[in-house]
């Protein structure tokens, strides 16, 4: 099976700070991969670099058999890569309905097709507030909206940055259910997480990074067994 | 009563035009975050193009309105072209560069309009079927103005539908809030922005085209309108269309009735109104508090205090300059005197822009007030030159102290607009207070006394005063005061957190810069023998910014080098009738190709040499 996403020798800088120092990872079709590591390890930076959102980066990113390393973000998104940022970034002045509209892209062969109604079914909370502005939603509702908005682009692979961060346990549970539903629909996911429980509940494989370098790569079950690696890189 | 009603209605008609232009400016600003100076030029082009079309086809209804619409569409297309060729390269640049680049376009359009339509005012044909008047309580009121009055709300409604009921409008609103996220969702920003520039510019063009039957088309329409449109946008709240509508109504009425009460100072009224609104409601009437502003105007590597070697070099240069009269002729001395004066003016502005990150768009006001201070003292109380040269910085410094108190309350673009507003107030006082300032005739006969009458002596006097003032400015810049200013530029929140009163330091910096500029202005008055209101006008402020930019914002010697380069360039170009085009191209080229300026470029070469 060829990987859907291949990242190879990825470097990224913020000003002079060399943050990513040669990250390499793959995500196969239908696979859920957890990108793990402590706060500041470079998880979010990896996702932004893959998405083409960083000005200073080097390395190869291939998606669906196409080298997208030099592409601008909107073209990468249109190829079927969906990005859900950690800081949510809902459009505060737009309603739920309008937020979804911004994410809408034409249907894509080989990827699940989403409509607002299907998304409202997936996230019943959103269905009750279609005309509410983003600014007036709770953190958990915003997190659902961000995910739903990206799904409107009918992506074949999701970059999901810390979906459980700062959310109440009940909402975390809902997010985990949603990720499993997405996987069942055939979506591939690269998920960044610090919460081992969440990752263990949804991921097939884990890639652990520290200071911008991949330290561990293997099956999720193996990471759960490997106490040394967990203590060294995750502090759990 | 009837009279006031008619006056009220003319205010409404004026407000409609104002709203068309301001809404375009607001839409463009909302998405691109660029304050587009060229917006007034698009308004003017709309008027000129419509004049041409209406002259040709405007005898029947279809020809007239078709011509108006065609003019608006052409102007919109031009705005789209500007986005593709220029703005697109500037979205990540500091505000100063964006403002200057669009000002370069203003100069280009002015020259083009001058070339195509000539310098004469052009009176347009009136709209067919709408030439007459209607009776309003027994007074005649132009029918055409009634149409305009209806047009304002109609356009507001259409824009509302566009932005709230179409996908394109939703995308634009999303991009207004978070450009990067919009792109990550697959939206092609480049195309979206081109579309926004088309729409905004077409609105300006429409506003201009609709003025053709009402007033003569001329080459001054651009600056007059863009400044008013800025005021409307700032008063209404940046990016808020209902706000722009409300502000247009208020300002239209202010003008309509202000002219009855204070015919001399309607301009001042408008700007005072804006200053008051901004102090009471910092984000405008209907504006929302903005999130963290984009990075400071010109944040960059910190300035290192130059070493002893550079100090010696400066002294040597000063000695060489002082010896110039031994060799040089009269004309060279005149030019060098002006260069020295402008160097001081540019250095004073650099204190604000380079060190404080405060981009002033009205610095010429203090230069001009200094010049007027000296000239008025000579004219009205026959003061001797030393006294007049003392009065110049005192007057300018006092004005800067007052204006600065308002201006430093806001940062970024709002600061730029406030400084512009105060400069316009100062300008209109010198322009309209005929009895004291002589209006646009200026004040003549401000010559140095006999002992300093020779060009050589006045040159030495100027050199000595400028050198002393530059030294003082440097001392301030590298004293704790200057470091605090920079802290306010680079990380205002952190500076506030450690208990530094950033605003107070900025206020003092503003006053200091104004004082220094005032001294330069006083020297200028005696060098030229006369003063005119143009000394305070917007183009003069922009010239000063170009000097700073030309020299390099991140270098201490920059303003001096920049003033010399700019003035020499201008004196050689003066002869050419296309100096506006050349200046405009120079500005655009500087912004796009040499953002680090001459001195910055030289320093980089020097460093490279030192490393090798
Ligand atoms: N915008 C930024 N500017 C400068 N440094 C940043 C920025 N964003 C993140 N960093 C730095 O990059 C490193 C990696 O951050 P990040 O990718 O957000 O980590 P993670 O998502 O794993 O917690 C951290 O040291 C962080 O301080
Ligand atoms: Mg992160």
XYZ file of C-alpha atoms in Angstrom, chain A residues 51 53 55 73-74 77-78 81 83 85 88-95 98 101-105 133 149-150, chain B residues 92 163-165 167 170-171 173-175 177-191 288 291:
54
model
C -0.174 22.604 4.879
C 1.460 27.769 5.945
C 7.248 30.760 4.850
C -2.108 26.381 1.068
C -5.288 26.764 -0.984
C -6.412 22.069 0.492
C -8.064 21.619 -2.886
C -5.814 17.810 2.607
C -6.420 21.229 8.208
C -5.838 24.154 13.618
C -9.768 26.633 16.434
C -9.952 29.882 14.539
C -13.631 29.832 13.750
C -14.685 32.969 11.903
C -16.062 34.815 14.883
C -18.310 37.180 12.922
C -19.780 34.437 10.760
C -22.629 32.149 11.742
C -21.575 30.609 7.059
C -20.034 27.565 3.646
C -16.479 28.935 3.679
C -15.156 25.388 3.929
C -17.297 24.011 1.094
C -15.440 22.510 -1.866
C -22.094 33.640 15.412
C -15.931 23.314 8.522
C -12.855 21.476 7.304
C 3.329 41.286 4.315
C -21.806 40.267 1.642
C -24.484 38.349 3.500
C -26.317 36.413 0.843
C -20.828 32.799 -1.297
C -19.129 35.176 2.813
C -15.620 34.333 1.657
C -15.955 38.376 5.254
C -14.072 35.257 6.294
C -10.869 36.570 4.734
C -11.199 37.984 9.792
C -8.526 35.398 9.114
C -6.780 35.321 5.782
C -4.561 32.357 6.542
C -7.394 30.135 7.736
C -9.427 31.030 4.668
C -6.555 29.949 2.450
C -6.121 26.714 4.397
C -9.764 25.940 3.603
C -8.994 26.054 -0.110
C -9.957 29.615 -0.961
C -7.699 31.299 -3.504
C -6.941 34.562 -1.787
C -5.241 36.125 -4.751
C -8.420 35.951 -6.804
C -15.220 46.543 16.714
C -7.424 41.813 17.636
